[in-house]
Amino acid sequence: MNRVPKSGVHNPLKHVERYLQFGEISRRAGEALKDPAIAEFFIQTIQKTVPKSHAQAAGEVKVTADFLNNFGGDNVRFLARSFGVPGDHYGQFSHGHRWPYGPVAIIAPFNFPLEIPVLQLMGALFMGNKPVLKPAEKCALGPVAEHLILNSNIRLTQFTGSSRVAEMLLEKTKGKVKIEDAGFDWKILGPDVEDVNYVAWQCDQDAYACSGQKCSAESILFAHENWEKAGLFRRMKENASKRSLDDLSVAPVLTHTTKDFLDHTARLLEIPGAKLMFGGKELDNHNIPDVYGAVEPTAVFVPLKEMLKDENFGVCTTEIFAPFQVVTTFADDEMCLVLEACERMSNHLTAAVVSNDVEFQTAILANTVNGTTYAGRRARTTGAPQNHWFGPAGDARGAGIGTPEAIKMVWSCHREIIMDTVVPAGWEQPKAT
């Protein structure tokens, strides 16, 4: 890595043929992943790496293949599109370029072992960088990767994972990190109640698919009281009860033990008015080792005003990378309290505003910041495809993934080259200033 120049392996003025080469590499790789036999190989490989259902692993392969196909042909060099601005006088012209960093590093998480490494690795390569990739051992940085990042000339590290490791990396590298860290993700159900079965299904998917081990998982649900009256919570409980270890629709939790999970649940239930809606128990008839978690999909109801108290807010908004969510309700005159809760949260990755009421939608969207926010009756927090930005907002260190905007923002910087070539005829030296 120390031999890689700061100007990268290619850039808009050097080895430009590599943009086309990577377009062809991306096209061929995407075409291969569309082959059913190859796709199935990767689906099963993912399942051997992380406990996912076949459908969830297949979704990861599909997103990866679609991403690769998106950047076939000329689309890699389009990422490096430059622009020009006329200068102040004849012969002067400025050119803005997307410039690589050169030697870079990627630290990928355990929960998307194909999608996130491939999308970030290819983005780094497209822009002319020389990346080194460190996949997850489970979720730690690891001494080898830390030594490499801190003792070589790596100029940027892209990290996806826990806030604890992200903050440590930021400190040790003096800020040379782009992060996509923890996501305590909210969903708000507006006052207009329709399609209750669909909304209940989506809430179940967002909170409990992959046993909640997604940075986009639904962590907290703010439901207008109309939804409780319409029977939403009962349907959510019914859906959660259908999940099973047999098809991995509920699965081992890799970063929390069962005791951790149950202790957190018990702490929430100490809050006045809190109650267990469903779950809160260890799975029956399992042989999952004690170092992991084996828990039922769980929801704990906490009254909104109690949640907002200083002594409770921290525990209510602690991300548990497991099949767990906090649920609360609000009345028409309490929307300001919901917005207060959103403002006080620390992480702003995904969010959902489940409402077709335009005035309600606009009030929420105008006063929140989450980087990937879905709005409308079908709004969700998980399942982000490759065709739109996925990443946090409101954080100068934030990294995105998947789109041209994300690739350019994370894996290149702006360089301005000003051409100034013509000395006017008859020029005379002016007085020194």
Short mmCIF file of C-alpha atoms in Angstrom, two decimals:
data_model
loop_
_atom_site.label_atom_id
_atom_site.label_comp_id
_atom_site.label_asym_id
_atom_site.label_seq_id
_atom_site.Cartn_x
_atom_site.Cartn_y
_atom_site.Cartn_z
CA MET A 1 0.00 0.00 0.00
CA ASN A 2 2.90 2.36 0.69
CA ARG A 3 3.83 2.23 -3.02
CA VAL A 4 0.42 3.46 -4.15
CA PRO A 5 0.59 7.15 -5.15
CA LYS A 6 -1.79 9.72 -3.75
CA SER A 7 -3.00 10.34 -7.29
CA GLY A 8 -4.39 6.83 -7.41
CA VAL A 9 -4.00 3.99 -9.86
CA HIS A 10 -6.06 5.94 -12.38
CA ASN A 11 -7.67 9.37 -12.46
CA PRO A 12 -9.19 11.66 -15.11
CA LEU A 13 -5.71 12.40 -16.50
CA LYS A 14 -3.92 9.07 -15.93
CA HIS A 15 -4.58 5.54 -17.22
CA VAL A 16 -8.09 6.55 -18.25
CA GLU A 17 -8.57 3.24 -20.07
CA ARG A 18 -9.09 1.65 -16.64
CA TYR A 19 -12.50 3.30 -16.33
CA LEU A 20 -13.65 1.26 -19.33
CA GLN A 21 -11.92 -1.87 -18.08
CA PHE A 22 -13.79 -1.70 -14.79
CA GLY A 23 -17.03 -1.12 -16.69
CA GLU A 24 -16.44 -4.41 -18.50
CA ILE A 25 -15.42 -6.19 -15.28
CA SER A 26 -18.62 -4.98 -13.62
CA ARG A 27 -20.77 -6.06 -16.57
CA ARG A 28 -19.29 -9.56 -16.64
CA ALA A 29 -19.53 -10.01 -12.87
CA GLY A 30 -23.15 -8.87 -12.87
CA GLU A 31 -23.97 -11.21 -15.74
CA ALA A 32 -22.38 -14.14 -13.88
CA LEU A 33 -24.38 -13.44 -10.70
CA LYS A 34 -27.59 -13.58 -12.74
CA ASP A 35 -26.83 -17.23 -13.58
CA PRO A 36 -29.16 -19.26 -11.30
CA ALA A 37 -26.48 -21.83 -10.44
CA ILE A 38 -23.91 -19.18 -9.52
CA ALA A 39 -26.50 -17.17 -7.59
CA GLU A 40 -27.50 -20.25 -5.61
CA PHE A 41 -23.85 -20.95 -4.79
CA PHE A 42 -23.50 -17.49 -3.26
CA ILE A 43 -26.87 -17.76 -1.48
CA GLN A 44 -25.75 -20.94 0.25
CA THR A 45 -22.33 -19.47 0.98
CA ILE A 46 -23.96 -16.47 2.67
CA GLN A 47 -26.12 -18.82 4.76
CA LYS A 48 -23.00 -20.66 5.91
CA THR A 49 -21.50 -17.35 7.01
CA VAL A 50 -24.41 -15.59 8.71
CA PRO A 51 -27.78 -16.98 9.87
CA LYS A 52 -30.17 -15.78 7.17
CA SER A 53 -33.19 -17.31 5.54
CA HIS A 54 -32.85 -18.37 1.90
CA ALA A 55 -35.03 -15.45 0.80
CA GLN A 56 -32.94 -12.88 2.71
CA ALA A 57 -29.68 -14.30 1.30
CA ALA A 58 -31.17 -14.33 -2.21
CA GLY A 59 -32.07 -10.66 -1.83
CA GLU A 60 -28.45 -9.86 -1.00
CA VAL A 61 -27.23 -11.64 -4.13
CA LYS A 62 -29.81 -9.87 -6.30
CA VAL A 63 -28.86 -6.40 -5.05
CA THR A 64 -25.18 -7.17 -5.66
CA ALA A 65 -25.86 -8.40 -9.20
CA ASP A 66 -28.05 -5.39 -10.02
CA PHE A 67 -25.39 -3.01 -8.73
CA LEU A 68 -22.72 -4.61 -10.89
CA ASN A 69 -24.97 -4.45 -13.95
CA ASN A 70 -25.71 -0.78 -13.26
CA PHE A 71 -22.03 0.08 -13.71
CA GLY A 72 -21.35 -1.81 -16.93
CA GLY A 73 -20.23 -0.05 -20.10
CA ASP A 74 -19.54 3.68 -19.79
CA ASN A 75 -21.11 4.16 -16.39
CA VAL A 76 -17.81 3.87 -14.50
CA ARG A 77 -16.23 6.73 -16.41
CA PHE A 78 -19.42 8.75 -16.02
CA LEU A 79 -18.66 8.67 -12.25
CA ALA A 80 -15.56 10.74 -12.99
CA ARG A 81 -17.40 13.32 -15.09
CA SER A 82 -15.61 16.67 -14.86
CA PHE A 83 -17.02 20.17 -15.31
CA GLY A 84 -15.61 23.43 -16.59
CA VAL A 85 -16.14 27.09 -15.71
CA PRO A 86 -14.96 30.05 -17.85
CA GLY A 87 -12.21 32.10 -16.27
CA ASP A 88 -11.66 35.81 -15.73
CA HIS A 89 -9.77 36.47 -18.95
CA TYR A 90 -8.81 34.98 -22.31
CA GLY A 91 -6.91 31.69 -21.90
CA GLN A 92 -8.14 30.95 -18.40
CA PHE A 93 -10.49 28.07 -17.67
CA SER A 94 -11.09 26.01 -14.53
CA HIS A 95 -11.83 22.28 -14.52
CA GLY A 96 -13.35 20.42 -11.56
CA HIS A 97 -12.41 16.75 -11.30
CA ARG A 98 -13.30 13.79 -9.06
CA TRP A 99 -9.91 12.63 -7.78
CA PRO A 100 -9.07 9.37 -6.00
CA TYR A 101 -7.40 9.15 -2.60
CA GLY A 102 -4.95 6.42 -3.60
CA PRO A 103 -4.45 3.82 -0.86
CA VAL A 104 -7.71 3.17 1.02
CA ALA A 105 -9.22 0.55 3.34
CA ILE A 106 -12.66 -1.01 3.73
CA ILE A 107 -13.88 -2.63 6.95
CA ALA A 108 -17.04 -4.59 6.23
CA PRO A 109 -19.65 -5.98 8.67
CA PHE A 110 -20.73 -9.55 9.27
CA ASN A 111 -24.40 -9.19 8.40
CA PHE A 112 -24.05 -8.56 4.64
CA PRO A 113 -20.96 -10.61 3.74
CA LEU A 114 -21.37 -10.23 -0.04
CA GLU A 115 -23.33 -7.05 -0.70
CA ILE A 116 -21.51 -4.47 1.39
CA PRO A 117 -17.93 -5.64 0.61
CA VAL A 118 -18.64 -5.85 -3.12
CA LEU A 119 -20.44 -2.52 -3.42
CA GLN A 120 -17.82 -0.59 -1.45
CA LEU A 121 -14.86 -2.42 -2.99
CA MET A 122 -16.05 -1.80 -6.55
CA GLY A 123 -16.87 1.83 -5.76
CA ALA A 124 -13.32 2.36 -4.48
CA LEU A 125 -11.85 0.68 -7.57
CA PHE A 126 -14.08 2.57 -10.00
CA MET A 127 -12.75 5.92 -8.77
CA GLY A 128 -9.07 4.92 -9.08
CA ASN A 129 -8.20 3.89 -5.54
CA LYS A 130 -6.19 0.87 -4.38
CA PRO A 131 -8.34 -0.72 -1.64
CA VAL A 132 -7.54 -3.30 0.98
CA LEU A 133 -10.62 -5.13 2.29
CA LYS A 134 -11.03 -6.44 5.83
CA PRO A 135 -14.15 -8.65 6.14
CA ALA A 136 -15.71 -9.18 9.54
CA GLU A 137 -14.35 -11.84 11.86
CA LYS A 138 -17.66 -11.19 13.52
CA CYS A 139 -17.75 -7.51 14.25
CA ALA A 140 -14.33 -6.50 15.62
CA LEU A 141 -11.66 -4.36 13.95
CA GLY A 142 -8.89 -6.89 14.61
CA PRO A 143 -5.21 -6.21 15.42
CA VAL A 144 -3.89 -6.87 11.88
CA ALA A 145 -6.31 -4.46 10.23
CA GLU A 146 -5.68 -1.84 12.90
CA HIS A 147 -1.91 -2.12 12.45
CA LEU A 148 -2.23 -1.82 8.66
CA ILE A 149 -4.50 1.22 8.80
CA LEU A 150 -2.40 3.05 11.41
CA ASN A 151 1.05 2.12 10.10
CA SER A 152 0.73 2.58 6.36
CA ASN A 153 -0.13 5.52 4.16
CA ILE A 154 -3.83 4.61 3.89
CA ARG A 155 -5.56 7.91 3.36
CA LEU A 156 -9.19 6.92 3.88
CA THR A 157 -10.98 4.08 5.64
CA GLN A 158 -14.62 3.28 4.98
CA PHE A 159 -16.15 1.54 7.99
CA THR A 160 -19.52 -0.17 8.34
CA GLY A 161 -20.31 -1.50 11.80
CA SER A 162 -20.83 -0.52 15.41
CA SER A 163 -20.62 3.03 16.74
CA ARG A 164 -18.07 1.94 19.36
CA VAL A 165 -15.56 0.76 16.75
CA ALA A 166 -16.35 3.72 14.50
CA GLU A 167 -15.53 6.22 17.25
CA MET A 168 -12.31 4.37 18.08
CA LEU A 169 -11.23 4.41 14.42
CA LEU A 170 -12.06 8.09 14.05
CA GLU A 171 -9.91 8.93 17.05
CA LYS A 172 -6.95 6.79 16.02
CA THR A 173 -6.93 7.92 12.37
CA LYS A 174 -7.54 11.58 13.26
CA GLY A 175 -10.84 11.58 11.42
CA LYS A 176 -9.82 9.90 8.15
CA VAL A 177 -12.87 7.60 8.18
CA LYS A 178 -16.20 7.56 6.38
CA ILE A 179 -18.68 5.70 8.57
CA GLU A 180 -21.98 3.90 8.22
CA ASP A 181 -22.41 2.93 11.84
CA ALA A 182 -25.28 2.11 14.17
CA GLY A 183 -28.83 2.67 13.08
CA PHE A 184 -31.49 3.22 15.73
CA ASP A 185 -34.19 3.49 13.11
CA TRP A 186 -37.68 4.84 13.67
CA LYS A 187 -41.01 4.28 11.99
CA ILE A 188 -43.94 6.65 12.46
CA LEU A 189 -47.49 5.58 11.62
CA GLY A 190 -49.70 8.58 10.85
CA PRO A 191 -53.36 9.08 11.77
CA ASP A 192 -54.77 7.78 8.46
CA VAL A 193 -55.35 4.06 8.99
CA GLU A 194 -55.67 1.78 5.97
CA ASP A 195 -54.17 -1.50 4.76
CA VAL A 196 -53.64 -2.70 8.33
CA ASN A 197 -52.56 -6.20 7.32
CA TYR A 198 -49.93 -4.84 4.95
CA VAL A 199 -48.54 -2.39 7.50
CA ALA A 200 -48.42 -5.12 10.17
CA TRP A 201 -46.52 -7.40 7.78
CA GLN A 202 -44.02 -4.66 6.92
CA CYS A 203 -43.49 -3.84 10.60
CA ASP A 204 -42.71 -7.52 11.22
CA GLN A 205 -40.27 -7.67 8.30
CA ASP A 206 -38.52 -4.45 9.29
CA ALA A 207 -38.07 -5.42 12.94
CA TYR A 208 -37.46 -9.16 12.77
CA ALA A 209 -36.11 -10.27 9.36
CA CYS A 210 -32.54 -11.56 9.81
CA SER A 211 -33.45 -11.58 13.51
CA GLY A 212 -33.14 -7.81 13.53
CA GLN A 213 -29.45 -7.97 12.59
CA LYS A 214 -29.59 -5.12 10.09
CA CYS A 215 -28.42 -1.57 10.66
CA SER A 216 -31.72 -0.54 9.04
CA ALA A 217 -33.95 -2.66 11.29
CA GLU A 218 -37.00 -1.02 12.84
CA SER A 219 -35.83 -0.15 16.36
CA ILE A 220 -38.75 1.97 17.53
CA LEU A 221 -42.34 2.29 16.35
CA PHE A 222 -44.40 5.43 16.97
CA ALA A 223 -47.99 4.49 16.14
CA HIS A 224 -50.84 6.97 16.13
CA GLU A 225 -53.45 5.73 18.57
CA ASN A 226 -55.80 5.01 15.66
CA TRP A 227 -53.60 2.06 14.66
CA GLU A 228 -53.89 0.45 18.08
CA LYS A 229 -57.68 0.77 17.88
CA ALA A 230 -57.58 -0.88 14.44
CA GLY A 231 -55.84 -3.96 15.84
CA LEU A 232 -52.35 -3.41 14.42
CA PHE A 233 -50.52 -4.65 17.51
CA ARG A 234 -52.52 -7.87 17.61
CA ARG A 235 -51.60 -8.57 13.98
CA MET A 236 -47.93 -7.80 14.69
CA LYS A 237 -47.97 -10.36 17.49
CA GLU A 238 -49.56 -12.95 15.23
CA ASN A 239 -46.94 -12.39 12.52
CA ALA A 240 -44.05 -12.62 14.99
CA SER A 241 -45.40 -15.90 16.37
CA LYS A 242 -45.10 -17.53 12.94
CA ARG A 243 -41.32 -17.08 12.80
CA SER A 244 -39.28 -20.24 13.30
CA LEU A 245 -35.74 -21.55 13.57
CA ASP A 246 -36.69 -24.21 11.03
CA ASP A 247 -36.57 -21.74 8.13
CA LEU A 248 -34.28 -19.20 9.84
CA SER A 249 -37.03 -16.58 9.89
CA VAL A 250 -35.80 -16.32 13.46
CA ALA A 251 -32.12 -17.11 13.90
CA PRO A 252 -29.14 -16.93 16.26
CA VAL A 253 -28.10 -13.45 17.34
CA LEU A 254 -24.35 -13.05 16.87
CA THR A 255 -23.55 -9.91 18.89
CA HIS A 256 -25.73 -10.27 22.00
CA THR A 257 -26.16 -13.19 24.35
CA THR A 258 -29.59 -14.32 25.48
CA LYS A 259 -28.83 -12.90 28.93
CA ASP A 260 -27.92 -9.49 27.45
CA PHE A 261 -31.19 -9.43 25.57
CA LEU A 262 -33.36 -10.46 28.51
CA ASP A 263 -31.59 -8.03 30.85
CA HIS A 264 -32.29 -5.16 28.44
CA THR A 265 -35.94 -6.21 28.18
CA ALA A 266 -36.24 -6.34 31.96
CA ARG A 267 -34.71 -2.87 32.31
CA LEU A 268 -37.30 -1.41 29.93
CA LEU A 269 -40.12 -3.10 31.81
CA GLU A 270 -39.09 -1.21 34.96
CA ILE A 271 -40.28 2.04 33.33
CA PRO A 272 -43.71 3.08 34.66
CA GLY A 273 -46.44 2.01 32.27
CA ALA A 274 -44.17 -0.25 30.22
CA LYS A 275 -45.45 -3.68 29.25
CA LEU A 276 -44.34 -6.69 27.27
CA MET A 277 -46.37 -6.88 24.06
CA PHE A 278 -44.93 -10.23 22.96
CA GLY A 279 -41.72 -12.25 23.07
CA GLY A 280 -39.27 -11.54 25.85
CA LYS A 281 -38.30 -15.20 26.17
CA GLU A 282 -35.54 -17.58 25.13
CA LEU A 283 -36.34 -19.77 22.15
CA ASP A 284 -37.65 -23.25 22.91
CA ASN A 285 -35.84 -26.43 21.89
CA HIS A 286 -32.67 -24.89 20.46
CA ASN A 287 -29.00 -25.83 20.59
CA ILE A 288 -27.54 -22.38 19.96
CA PRO A 289 -24.32 -21.86 22.00
CA ASP A 290 -24.49 -19.54 25.00
CA VAL A 291 -22.09 -17.04 23.41
CA TYR A 292 -24.90 -16.11 21.01
CA GLY A 293 -28.48 -15.04 21.52
CA ALA A 294 -31.50 -17.29 21.10
CA VAL A 295 -34.57 -15.16 21.64
CA GLU A 296 -38.11 -14.75 20.41
CA PRO A 297 -39.08 -11.66 18.40
CA THR A 298 -39.87 -9.11 21.08
CA ALA A 299 -41.73 -5.81 21.42
CA VAL A 300 -41.91 -3.70 24.57
CA PHE A 301 -44.46 -0.90 24.89
CA VAL A 302 -43.25 2.26 26.66
CA PRO A 303 -45.53 5.30 27.17
CA LEU A 304 -44.25 8.21 25.09
CA LYS A 305 -44.01 10.72 27.93
CA GLU A 306 -42.16 8.23 30.12
CA MET A 307 -39.78 7.45 27.27
CA LEU A 308 -38.84 11.11 26.92
CA LYS A 309 -37.74 11.46 30.53
CA ASP A 310 -33.98 11.84 30.85
CA GLU A 311 -33.62 8.75 33.04
CA ASN A 312 -35.39 6.58 30.44
CA PHE A 313 -34.54 7.97 27.02
CA GLY A 314 -31.06 6.43 26.81
CA VAL A 315 -32.21 2.87 27.45
CA CYS A 316 -35.25 3.28 25.19
CA THR A 317 -33.05 4.36 22.28
CA THR A 318 -30.23 1.84 22.71
CA GLU A 319 -29.80 -0.23 19.55
CA ILE A 320 -30.12 -3.95 20.19
CA PHE A 321 -28.86 -5.86 17.15
CA ALA A 322 -31.48 -8.53 17.66
CA PRO A 323 -35.21 -9.18 17.04
CA PHE A 324 -36.33 -6.36 19.32
CA GLN A 325 -38.25 -3.11 19.10
CA VAL A 326 -39.73 -0.47 21.37
CA VAL A 327 -43.33 0.53 20.61
CA THR A 328 -45.27 3.60 21.71
CA THR A 329 -48.42 5.48 20.73
CA PHE A 330 -49.27 9.14 20.30
CA ALA A 331 -52.39 11.28 19.98
CA ASP A 332 -53.04 14.12 17.53
CA ASP A 333 -51.73 16.73 19.98
CA GLU A 334 -48.55 14.72 20.75
CA MET A 335 -46.81 14.86 17.37
CA CYS A 336 -44.43 17.44 18.83
CA LEU A 337 -43.30 14.79 21.34
CA VAL A 338 -42.59 12.32 18.54
CA LEU A 339 -40.49 14.94 16.77
CA GLU A 340 -38.68 15.68 20.03
CA ALA A 341 -37.75 12.01 20.31
CA CYS A 342 -36.45 11.93 16.73
CA GLU A 343 -34.39 15.07 17.34
CA ARG A 344 -32.77 13.61 20.46
CA MET A 345 -31.67 10.36 18.83
CA SER A 346 -27.98 10.03 17.97
CA ASN A 347 -28.05 7.95 14.77
CA HIS A 348 -29.91 8.92 11.62
CA LEU A 349 -29.74 6.10 9.10
CA THR A 350 -33.17 4.86 7.94
CA ALA A 351 -36.70 5.88 8.82
CA ALA A 352 -40.28 5.44 7.63
CA VAL A 353 -43.31 7.73 7.64
CA VAL A 354 -46.26 5.41 7.05
CA SER A 355 -48.94 7.81 5.93
CA ASN A 356 -50.57 9.07 2.76
CA ASP A 357 -51.67 12.24 4.57
CA VAL A 358 -49.54 14.82 2.77
CA GLU A 359 -49.70 17.39 5.57
CA PHE A 360 -48.61 14.80 8.16
CA GLN A 361 -45.87 13.46 5.87
CA THR A 362 -44.50 16.92 5.24
CA ALA A 363 -44.47 17.87 8.92
CA ILE A 364 -42.39 14.80 9.78
CA LEU A 365 -40.06 14.93 6.77
CA ALA A 366 -39.38 18.66 7.20
CA ASN A 367 -38.27 18.22 10.81
CA THR A 368 -36.14 15.05 10.66
CA VAL A 369 -32.82 14.15 9.06
CA ASN A 370 -32.49 10.39 8.47
CA GLY A 371 -30.47 9.75 5.34
CA THR A 372 -32.69 7.05 3.84
CA THR A 373 -36.31 7.84 4.62
CA TYR A 374 -39.32 6.11 3.10
CA ALA A 375 -42.72 7.80 3.07
CA GLY A 376 -46.20 6.63 2.14
CA ARG A 377 -48.41 3.70 3.03
CA ARG A 378 -45.73 1.18 1.92
CA ALA A 379 -42.88 2.93 3.74
CA ARG A 380 -40.31 0.63 5.32
CA THR A 381 -36.94 0.91 7.05
CA THR A 382 -35.21 -2.18 5.58
CA GLY A 383 -34.75 -3.81 2.19
CA ALA A 384 -32.84 -0.98 0.53
CA PRO A 385 -32.05 -1.91 -3.08
CA GLN A 386 -29.18 -0.65 -5.22
CA ASN A 387 -31.18 2.02 -7.04
CA HIS A 388 -31.21 4.68 -4.33
CA TRP A 389 -28.89 6.14 -1.72
CA PHE A 390 -28.41 4.17 1.48
CA GLY A 391 -26.56 5.92 4.27
CA PRO A 392 -26.92 8.31 7.21
CA ALA A 393 -27.51 12.05 7.11
CA GLY A 394 -26.75 14.79 9.57
CA ASP A 395 -23.18 13.56 10.11
CA ALA A 396 -20.21 15.01 8.25
CA ARG A 397 -18.47 11.63 8.57
CA GLY A 398 -21.34 9.69 7.00
CA ALA A 399 -20.82 7.25 4.13
CA GLY A 400 -23.34 6.10 1.56
CA ILE A 401 -23.41 3.03 -0.64
CA GLY A 402 -24.73 1.86 -3.99
CA THR A 403 -25.43 4.95 -6.09
CA PRO A 404 -23.23 7.25 -8.20
CA GLU A 405 -23.65 9.98 -5.58
CA ALA A 406 -22.52 7.64 -2.81
CA ILE A 407 -19.50 6.38 -4.75
CA LYS A 408 -18.34 9.87 -5.67
CA MET A 409 -18.85 11.24 -2.15
CA VAL A 410 -17.07 8.38 -0.36
CA TRP A 411 -14.34 7.35 -2.79
CA SER A 412 -13.20 10.59 -4.39
CA CYS A 413 -12.46 14.18 -3.52
CA HIS A 414 -12.72 17.37 -5.52
CA ARG A 415 -9.70 18.65 -7.40
CA GLU A 416 -9.75 21.92 -9.33
CA ILE A 417 -7.24 22.49 -12.14
CA ILE A 418 -7.12 26.03 -13.48
CA MET A 419 -5.66 26.46 -16.95
CA ASP A 420 -4.17 29.91 -17.57
CA THR A 421 -2.18 29.85 -20.79
CA VAL A 422 -2.18 33.16 -22.71
CA VAL A 423 -0.09 36.20 -21.78
CA PRO A 424 -1.76 39.14 -23.56
CA ALA A 425 0.19 40.92 -26.30
CA GLY A 426 1.83 44.10 -25.12
CA TRP A 427 1.79 43.08 -21.46
CA GLU A 428 3.72 45.44 -19.19
CA GLN A 429 4.91 44.66 -15.71
CA PRO A 430 2.75 46.44 -13.13
CA LYS A 431 3.95 48.06 -9.92
CA ALA A 432 4.61 45.56 -7.14
CA THR A 433 1.82 45.15 -4.57
#
